[in-house]
Tab-separated table of C-alpha atoms in Angstrom:
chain	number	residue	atom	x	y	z
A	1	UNK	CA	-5.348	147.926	21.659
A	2	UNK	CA	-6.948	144.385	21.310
A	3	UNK	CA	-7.513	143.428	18.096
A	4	UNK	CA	-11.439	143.206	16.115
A	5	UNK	CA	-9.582	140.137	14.370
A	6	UNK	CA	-9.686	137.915	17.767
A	7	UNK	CA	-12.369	135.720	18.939
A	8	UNK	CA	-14.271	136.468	21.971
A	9	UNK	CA	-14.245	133.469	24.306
A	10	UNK	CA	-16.756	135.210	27.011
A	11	UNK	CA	-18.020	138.279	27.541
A	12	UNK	CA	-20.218	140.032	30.269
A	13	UNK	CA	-21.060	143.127	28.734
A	14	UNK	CA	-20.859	145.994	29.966
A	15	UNK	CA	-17.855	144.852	31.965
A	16	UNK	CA	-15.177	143.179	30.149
A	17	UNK	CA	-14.540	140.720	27.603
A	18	UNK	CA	-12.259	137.535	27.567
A	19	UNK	CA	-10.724	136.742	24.004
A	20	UNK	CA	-9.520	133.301	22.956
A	21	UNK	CA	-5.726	133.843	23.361
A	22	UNK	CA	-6.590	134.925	27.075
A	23	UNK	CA	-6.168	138.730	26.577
A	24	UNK	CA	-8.959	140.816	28.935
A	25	UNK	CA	-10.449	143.845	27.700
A	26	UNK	CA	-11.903	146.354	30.882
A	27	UNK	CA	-14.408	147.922	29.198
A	28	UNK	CA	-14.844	150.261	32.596
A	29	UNK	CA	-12.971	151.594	35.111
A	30	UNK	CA	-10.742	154.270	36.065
A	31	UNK	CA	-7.467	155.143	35.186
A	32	UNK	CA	-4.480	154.301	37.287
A	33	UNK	CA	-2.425	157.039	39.495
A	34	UNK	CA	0.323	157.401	41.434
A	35	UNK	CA	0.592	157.633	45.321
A	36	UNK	CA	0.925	161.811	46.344
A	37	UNK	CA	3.767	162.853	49.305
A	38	UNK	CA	0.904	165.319	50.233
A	39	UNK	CA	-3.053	165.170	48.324
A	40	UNK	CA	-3.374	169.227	47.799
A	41	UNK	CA	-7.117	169.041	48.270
A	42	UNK	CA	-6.845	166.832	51.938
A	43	UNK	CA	-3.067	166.836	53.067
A	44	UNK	CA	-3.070	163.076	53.377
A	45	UNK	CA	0.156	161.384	52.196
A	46	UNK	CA	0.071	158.351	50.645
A	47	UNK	CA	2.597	155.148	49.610
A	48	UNK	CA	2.643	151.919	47.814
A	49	UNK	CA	3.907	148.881	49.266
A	50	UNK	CA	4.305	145.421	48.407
A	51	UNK	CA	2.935	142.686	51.108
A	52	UNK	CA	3.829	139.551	49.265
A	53	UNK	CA	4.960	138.995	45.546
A	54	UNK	CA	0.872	138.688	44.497
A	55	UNK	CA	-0.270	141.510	47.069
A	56	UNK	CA	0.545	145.044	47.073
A	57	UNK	CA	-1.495	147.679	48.918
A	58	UNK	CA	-1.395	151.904	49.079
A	59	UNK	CA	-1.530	152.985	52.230
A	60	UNK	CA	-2.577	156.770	53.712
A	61	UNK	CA	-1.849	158.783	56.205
A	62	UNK	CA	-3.930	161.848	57.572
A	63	UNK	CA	-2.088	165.315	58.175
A	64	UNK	CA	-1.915	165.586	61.690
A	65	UNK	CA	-0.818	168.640	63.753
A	66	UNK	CA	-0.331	169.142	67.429
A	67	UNK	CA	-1.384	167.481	69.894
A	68	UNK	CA	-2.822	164.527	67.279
A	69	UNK	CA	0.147	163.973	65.946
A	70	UNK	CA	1.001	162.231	69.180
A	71	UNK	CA	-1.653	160.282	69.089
A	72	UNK	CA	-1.963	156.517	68.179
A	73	UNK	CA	-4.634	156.321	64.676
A	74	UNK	CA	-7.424	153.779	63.985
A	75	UNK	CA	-5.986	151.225	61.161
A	76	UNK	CA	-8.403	150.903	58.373
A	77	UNK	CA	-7.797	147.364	56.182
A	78	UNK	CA	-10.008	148.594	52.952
A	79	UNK	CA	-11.301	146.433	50.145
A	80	UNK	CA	-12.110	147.994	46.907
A	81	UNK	CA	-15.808	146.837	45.336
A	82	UNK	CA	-15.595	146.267	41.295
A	83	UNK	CA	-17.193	142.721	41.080
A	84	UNK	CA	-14.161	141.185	42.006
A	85	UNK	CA	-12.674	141.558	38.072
A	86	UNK	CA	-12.413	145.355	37.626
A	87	UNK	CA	-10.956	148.494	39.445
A	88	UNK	CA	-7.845	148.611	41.839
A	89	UNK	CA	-6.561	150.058	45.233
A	90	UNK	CA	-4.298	152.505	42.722
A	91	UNK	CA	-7.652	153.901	40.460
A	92	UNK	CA	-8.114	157.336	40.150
A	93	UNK	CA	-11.970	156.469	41.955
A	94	UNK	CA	-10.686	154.629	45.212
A	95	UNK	CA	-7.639	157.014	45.675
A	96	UNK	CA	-9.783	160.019	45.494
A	97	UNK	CA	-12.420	157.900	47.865
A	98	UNK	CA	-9.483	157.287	50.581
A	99	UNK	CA	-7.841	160.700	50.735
A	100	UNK	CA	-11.405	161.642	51.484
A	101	UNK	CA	-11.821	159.095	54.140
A	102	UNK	CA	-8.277	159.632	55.753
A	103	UNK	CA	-8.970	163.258	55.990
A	104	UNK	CA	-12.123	163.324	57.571
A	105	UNK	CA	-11.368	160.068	59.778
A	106	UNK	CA	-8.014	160.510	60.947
A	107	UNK	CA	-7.255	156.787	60.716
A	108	UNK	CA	-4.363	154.816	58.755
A	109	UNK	CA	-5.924	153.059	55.686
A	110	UNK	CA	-4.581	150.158	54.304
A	111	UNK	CA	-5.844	149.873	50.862
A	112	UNK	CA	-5.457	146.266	49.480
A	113	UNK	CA	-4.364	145.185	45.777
A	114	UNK	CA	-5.733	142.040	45.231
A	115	UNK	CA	-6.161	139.825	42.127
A	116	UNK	CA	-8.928	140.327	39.920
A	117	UNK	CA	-10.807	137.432	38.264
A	118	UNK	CA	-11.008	135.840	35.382
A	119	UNK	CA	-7.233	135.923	35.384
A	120	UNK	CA	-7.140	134.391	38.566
A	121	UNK	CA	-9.558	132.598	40.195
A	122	UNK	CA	-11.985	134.820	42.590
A	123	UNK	CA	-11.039	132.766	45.538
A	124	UNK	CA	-7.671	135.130	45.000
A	125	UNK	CA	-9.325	138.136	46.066
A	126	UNK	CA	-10.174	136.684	49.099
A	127	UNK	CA	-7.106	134.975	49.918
A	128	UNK	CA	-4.856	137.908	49.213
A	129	UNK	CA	-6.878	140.249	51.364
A	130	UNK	CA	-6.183	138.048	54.484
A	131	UNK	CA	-2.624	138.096	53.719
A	132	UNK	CA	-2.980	141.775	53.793
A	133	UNK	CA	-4.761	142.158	57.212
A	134	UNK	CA	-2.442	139.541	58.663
A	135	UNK	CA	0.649	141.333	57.669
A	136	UNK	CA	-1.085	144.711	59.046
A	137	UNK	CA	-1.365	142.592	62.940
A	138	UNK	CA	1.577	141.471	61.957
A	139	UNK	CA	3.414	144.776	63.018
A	140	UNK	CA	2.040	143.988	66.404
A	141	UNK	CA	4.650	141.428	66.959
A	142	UNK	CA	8.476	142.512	68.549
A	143	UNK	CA	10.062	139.570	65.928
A	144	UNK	CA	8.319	141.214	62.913
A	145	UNK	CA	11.098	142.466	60.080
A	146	UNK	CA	10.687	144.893	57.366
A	147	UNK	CA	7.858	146.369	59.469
A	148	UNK	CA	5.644	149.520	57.873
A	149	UNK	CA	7.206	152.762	60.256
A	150	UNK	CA	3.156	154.614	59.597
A	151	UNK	CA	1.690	151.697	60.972
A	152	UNK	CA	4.626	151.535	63.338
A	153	UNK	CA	4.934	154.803	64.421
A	154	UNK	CA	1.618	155.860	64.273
A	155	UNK	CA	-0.915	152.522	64.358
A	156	UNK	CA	-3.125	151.482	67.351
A	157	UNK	CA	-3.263	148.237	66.796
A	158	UNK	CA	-5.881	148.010	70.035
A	159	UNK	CA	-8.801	149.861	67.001
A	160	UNK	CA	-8.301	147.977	63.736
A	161	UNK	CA	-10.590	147.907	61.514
A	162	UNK	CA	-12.020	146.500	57.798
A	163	UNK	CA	-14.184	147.594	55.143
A	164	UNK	CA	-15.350	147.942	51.725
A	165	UNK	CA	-17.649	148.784	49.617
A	166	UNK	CA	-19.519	146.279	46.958
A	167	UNK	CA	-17.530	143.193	46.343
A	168	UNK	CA	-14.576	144.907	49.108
A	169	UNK	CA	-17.830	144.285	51.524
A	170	UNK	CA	-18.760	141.205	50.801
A	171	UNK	CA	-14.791	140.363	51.460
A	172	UNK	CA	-14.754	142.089	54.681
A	173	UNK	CA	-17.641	140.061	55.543
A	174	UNK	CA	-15.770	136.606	55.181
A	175	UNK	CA	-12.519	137.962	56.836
A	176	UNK	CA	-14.358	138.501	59.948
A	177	UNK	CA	-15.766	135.342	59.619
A	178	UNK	CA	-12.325	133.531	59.271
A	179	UNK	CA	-10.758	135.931	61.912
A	180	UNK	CA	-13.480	134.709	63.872
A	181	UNK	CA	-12.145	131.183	63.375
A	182	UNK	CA	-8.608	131.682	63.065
A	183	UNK	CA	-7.075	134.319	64.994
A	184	UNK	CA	-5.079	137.099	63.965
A	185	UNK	CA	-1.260	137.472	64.263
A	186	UNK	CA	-0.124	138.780	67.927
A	187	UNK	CA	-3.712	138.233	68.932
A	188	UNK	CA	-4.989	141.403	67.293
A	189	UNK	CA	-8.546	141.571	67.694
A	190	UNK	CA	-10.863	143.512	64.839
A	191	UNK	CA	-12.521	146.064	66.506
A	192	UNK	CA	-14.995	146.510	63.614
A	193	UNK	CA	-16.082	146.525	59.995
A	194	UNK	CA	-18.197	148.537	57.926
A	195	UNK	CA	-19.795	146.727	54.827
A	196	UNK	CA	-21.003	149.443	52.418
A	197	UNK	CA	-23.803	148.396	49.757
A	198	UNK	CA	-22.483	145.021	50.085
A	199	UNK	CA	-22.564	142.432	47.138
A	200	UNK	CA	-24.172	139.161	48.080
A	201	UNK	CA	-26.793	137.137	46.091
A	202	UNK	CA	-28.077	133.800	45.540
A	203	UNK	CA	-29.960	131.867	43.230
A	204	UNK	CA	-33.370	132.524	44.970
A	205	UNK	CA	-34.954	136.145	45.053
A	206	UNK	CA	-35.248	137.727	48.262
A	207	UNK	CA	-37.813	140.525	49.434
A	208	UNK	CA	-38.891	142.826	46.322
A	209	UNK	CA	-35.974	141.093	43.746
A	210	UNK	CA	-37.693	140.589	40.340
A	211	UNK	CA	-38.045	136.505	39.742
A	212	UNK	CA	-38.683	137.168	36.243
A	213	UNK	CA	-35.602	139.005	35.575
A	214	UNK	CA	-33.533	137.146	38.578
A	215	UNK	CA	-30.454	135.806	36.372
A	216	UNK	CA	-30.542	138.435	33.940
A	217	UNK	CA	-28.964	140.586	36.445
A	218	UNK	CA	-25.522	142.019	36.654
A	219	UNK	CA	-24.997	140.658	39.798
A	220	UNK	CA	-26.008	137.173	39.163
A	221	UNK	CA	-23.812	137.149	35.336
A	222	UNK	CA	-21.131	138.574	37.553
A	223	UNK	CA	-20.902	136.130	40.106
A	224	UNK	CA	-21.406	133.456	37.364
A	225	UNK	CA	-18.930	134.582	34.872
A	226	UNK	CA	-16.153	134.952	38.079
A	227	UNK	CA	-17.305	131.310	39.989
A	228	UNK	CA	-18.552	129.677	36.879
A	229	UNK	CA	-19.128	126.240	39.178
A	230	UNK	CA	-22.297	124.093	39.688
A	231	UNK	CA	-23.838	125.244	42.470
A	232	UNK	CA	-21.657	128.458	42.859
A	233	UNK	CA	-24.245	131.361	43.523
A	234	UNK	CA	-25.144	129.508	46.714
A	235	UNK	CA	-21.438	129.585	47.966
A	236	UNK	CA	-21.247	131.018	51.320
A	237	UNK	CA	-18.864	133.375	49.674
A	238	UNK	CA	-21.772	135.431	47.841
A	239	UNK	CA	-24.512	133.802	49.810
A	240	UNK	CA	-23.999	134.496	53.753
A	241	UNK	CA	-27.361	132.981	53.654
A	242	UNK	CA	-27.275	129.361	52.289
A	243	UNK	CA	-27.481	126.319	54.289
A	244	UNK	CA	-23.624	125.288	54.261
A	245	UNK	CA	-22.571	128.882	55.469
A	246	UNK	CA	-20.561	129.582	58.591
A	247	UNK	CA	-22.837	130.569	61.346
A	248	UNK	CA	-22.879	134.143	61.747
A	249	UNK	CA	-22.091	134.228	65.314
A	250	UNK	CA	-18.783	133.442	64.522
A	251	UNK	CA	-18.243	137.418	63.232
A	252	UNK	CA	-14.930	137.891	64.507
A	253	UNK	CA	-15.174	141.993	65.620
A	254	UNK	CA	-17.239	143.647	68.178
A	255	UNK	CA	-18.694	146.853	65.926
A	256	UNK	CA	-20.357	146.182	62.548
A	257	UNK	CA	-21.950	148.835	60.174
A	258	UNK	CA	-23.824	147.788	57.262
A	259	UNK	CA	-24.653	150.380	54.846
A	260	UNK	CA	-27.185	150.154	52.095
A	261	UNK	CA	-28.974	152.682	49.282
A	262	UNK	CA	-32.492	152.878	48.581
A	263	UNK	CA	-32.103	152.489	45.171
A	264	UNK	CA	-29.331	149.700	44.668
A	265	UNK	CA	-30.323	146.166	43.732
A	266	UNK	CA	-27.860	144.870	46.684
A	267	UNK	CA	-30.158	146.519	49.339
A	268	UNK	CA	-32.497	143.669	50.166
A	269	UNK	CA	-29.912	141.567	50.915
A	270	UNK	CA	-27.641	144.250	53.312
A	271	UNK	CA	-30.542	144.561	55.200
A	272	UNK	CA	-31.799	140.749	55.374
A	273	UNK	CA	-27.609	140.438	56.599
A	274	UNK	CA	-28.001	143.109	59.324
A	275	UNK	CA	-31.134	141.105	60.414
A	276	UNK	CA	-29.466	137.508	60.316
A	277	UNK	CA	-26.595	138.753	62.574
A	278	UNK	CA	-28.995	140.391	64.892
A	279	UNK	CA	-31.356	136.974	64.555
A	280	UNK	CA	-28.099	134.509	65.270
A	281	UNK	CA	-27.245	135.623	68.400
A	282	UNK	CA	-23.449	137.634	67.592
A	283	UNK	CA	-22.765	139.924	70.795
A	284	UNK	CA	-21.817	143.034	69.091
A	285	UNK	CA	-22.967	146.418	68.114
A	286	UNK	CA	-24.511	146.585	64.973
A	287	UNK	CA	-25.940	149.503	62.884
A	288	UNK	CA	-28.008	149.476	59.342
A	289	UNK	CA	-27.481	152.342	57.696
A	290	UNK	CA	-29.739	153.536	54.685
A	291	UNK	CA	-29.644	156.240	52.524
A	292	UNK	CA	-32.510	156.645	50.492
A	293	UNK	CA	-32.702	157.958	46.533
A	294	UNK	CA	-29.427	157.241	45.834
A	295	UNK	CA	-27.903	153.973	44.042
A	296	UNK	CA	-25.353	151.781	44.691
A	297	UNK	CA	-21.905	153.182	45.882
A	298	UNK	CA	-22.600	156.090	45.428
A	299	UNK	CA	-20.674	157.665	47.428
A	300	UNK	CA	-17.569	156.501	45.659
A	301	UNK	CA	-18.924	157.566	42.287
A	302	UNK	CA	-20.523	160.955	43.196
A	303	UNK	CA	-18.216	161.892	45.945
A	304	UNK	CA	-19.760	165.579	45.982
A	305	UNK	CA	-22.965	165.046	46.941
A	306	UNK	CA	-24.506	166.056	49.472
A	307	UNK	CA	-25.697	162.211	50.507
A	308	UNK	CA	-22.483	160.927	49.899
A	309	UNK	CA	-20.374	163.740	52.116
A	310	UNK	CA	-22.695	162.626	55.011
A	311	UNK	CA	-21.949	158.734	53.623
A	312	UNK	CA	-18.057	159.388	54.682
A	313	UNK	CA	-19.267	161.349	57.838
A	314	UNK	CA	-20.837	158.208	58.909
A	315	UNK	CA	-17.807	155.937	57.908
A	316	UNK	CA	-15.816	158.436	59.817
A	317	UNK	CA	-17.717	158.311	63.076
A	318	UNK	CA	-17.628	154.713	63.058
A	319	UNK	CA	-13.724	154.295	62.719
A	320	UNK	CA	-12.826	156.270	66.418
């Protein structure tokens, strides 16, 4: 329990506050839970791991039978959404979310652990997801020790993908852009990412965005409260957009699936992405697509509706 008697430093209500003596308080989110040998609702196992002393990650495996069980899976390298300073790859939300996923997919999923801001700063998140996807290509390599045996024994490291949903988009978004740059361990290539509802923004309104109410948004106190620097909502982190940004040719997969909602403040800015990368010339195949009436992830957060079963059909299809 934190104490009434401390002093809130900052806040950003209805998220979490940040006392004086540095404790956080999560006002949302779900509860922790433990990996399952076998999910009783989907069959798929699942096991935590730890990549590096800062990075853990719970991975899944599908229940297979005859003659799939001899088959080589998709890899999956998932990013949870929360704003970058709530939820986790262990919640009772994105474990529920991935046995779905793993079940009706068939792939491996890698589901990353990375540190949450304000207690570290965001540019964590993004730097402990590529450790994670490099140690996945990693396996690729004959030298590699201490090597995963389900990504081993059952990987196909020839269809590797990323995704997320929220702020685990807008990380799979720069990955590909640094894979792009960089290169991958053993030359593994990303075959594609899916960006669902992802979370960019900038300090200008796009399409219908209210100006009025512009930086009274979530989104815009979120980004400010995690990158509280001058000039930081125009960061090609948030803003793929803004004039210092890598060019978005340099999308390092061949597939890309960008997902939005009718009703979710992020969608005017999934679909002016899907448009830039069509506009700059990247050689890939993209799809946009929307799902009207519904609101931001929902899929995650009202995983039995209708809209969002056919939400994970659609993830599914894209991850053969």
């Amino acid at each position: 329990m934190v104490s009434n008697a401390k002093t809130i430093a900052s806040e950003l209500v209805p998220v979490l506050r940040v006392y004086q003596d540095g404790t956080v308080e999560r006002l949302v989110g779900s509860p922790f839970v433990p990996p399952s040998l076998e999910d009783p609702s989907t069959g798929v196992s699942s096991k935590d791991t730890t990549i590096s002393p800062p990075v853990s990650a719970r991975l899944y495996l599908p229940k297979l039978s005859p003659p799939a069980n001899q088959q080589k899976l998709p890899i999956l390298v998932y990013f949870h959404g929360g704003g970058f300073c709530i939820e986790s790859a262990f919640s009772s939300l994105y474990h529920d979310s991935m046995n779905s996923l793993v079940s009706r997919a068939k792939v491996i999923v890698v589901s990353v652990e990375y540190r949450l801001a304000p207690e570290h700063p965001v540019q964590a998140a993004y730097e402990d997801s590529w450790t994670a996807l490099q140690w996945v290509a990693s396996h690729s390599l004959e030298d590699t020790i201490d090597k995963d045996p389900w990504l081993i024994e059952n990987g196909d490291f020839d269809r590797v993908y990323i995704g997320g949903d929220s702020a685990g988009a807008n990380i799979a978004h720069n990955l590909t852009i640094r894979a792009g740059a960089e290169g991958l361990f053993g030359g593994v290539k990303i075959l594609g990412a899916f960006l669902a509802h992802p979370y960019f923004w900038g300090s200008v309104p796009i399409g219908s965005e209210s100006v009025s109410a512009h930086e009274e948004n979530l989104l815009h106190r979120t980004w400010a409260f995690v990158y509280p620097a001058p000039g930081g909502m125009d960061h090609p982190m948030i803003n793929p957009f803004a004039r210092d940004a890598p060019s978005l040719l340099g999308i390092g997969c061949s597939r890309l699936l960008v997902c939005v909602a009718g009703m979710d403040d992020l969608r005017e800015r999934g679909i002016r992405y899907a448009q830039a990368v069509r506009e700059s010339g990247w050689g890939g195949d993209l799809e946009l697509f929307e799902v009207g009436g519904e609101g931001h992830c929902f899929h995650i957060l009202n995983p039995g509706s209708d809209s969002a079963k056919n939400m994970v059909n659609r993830l599914a299809s894209f991850l053969k």
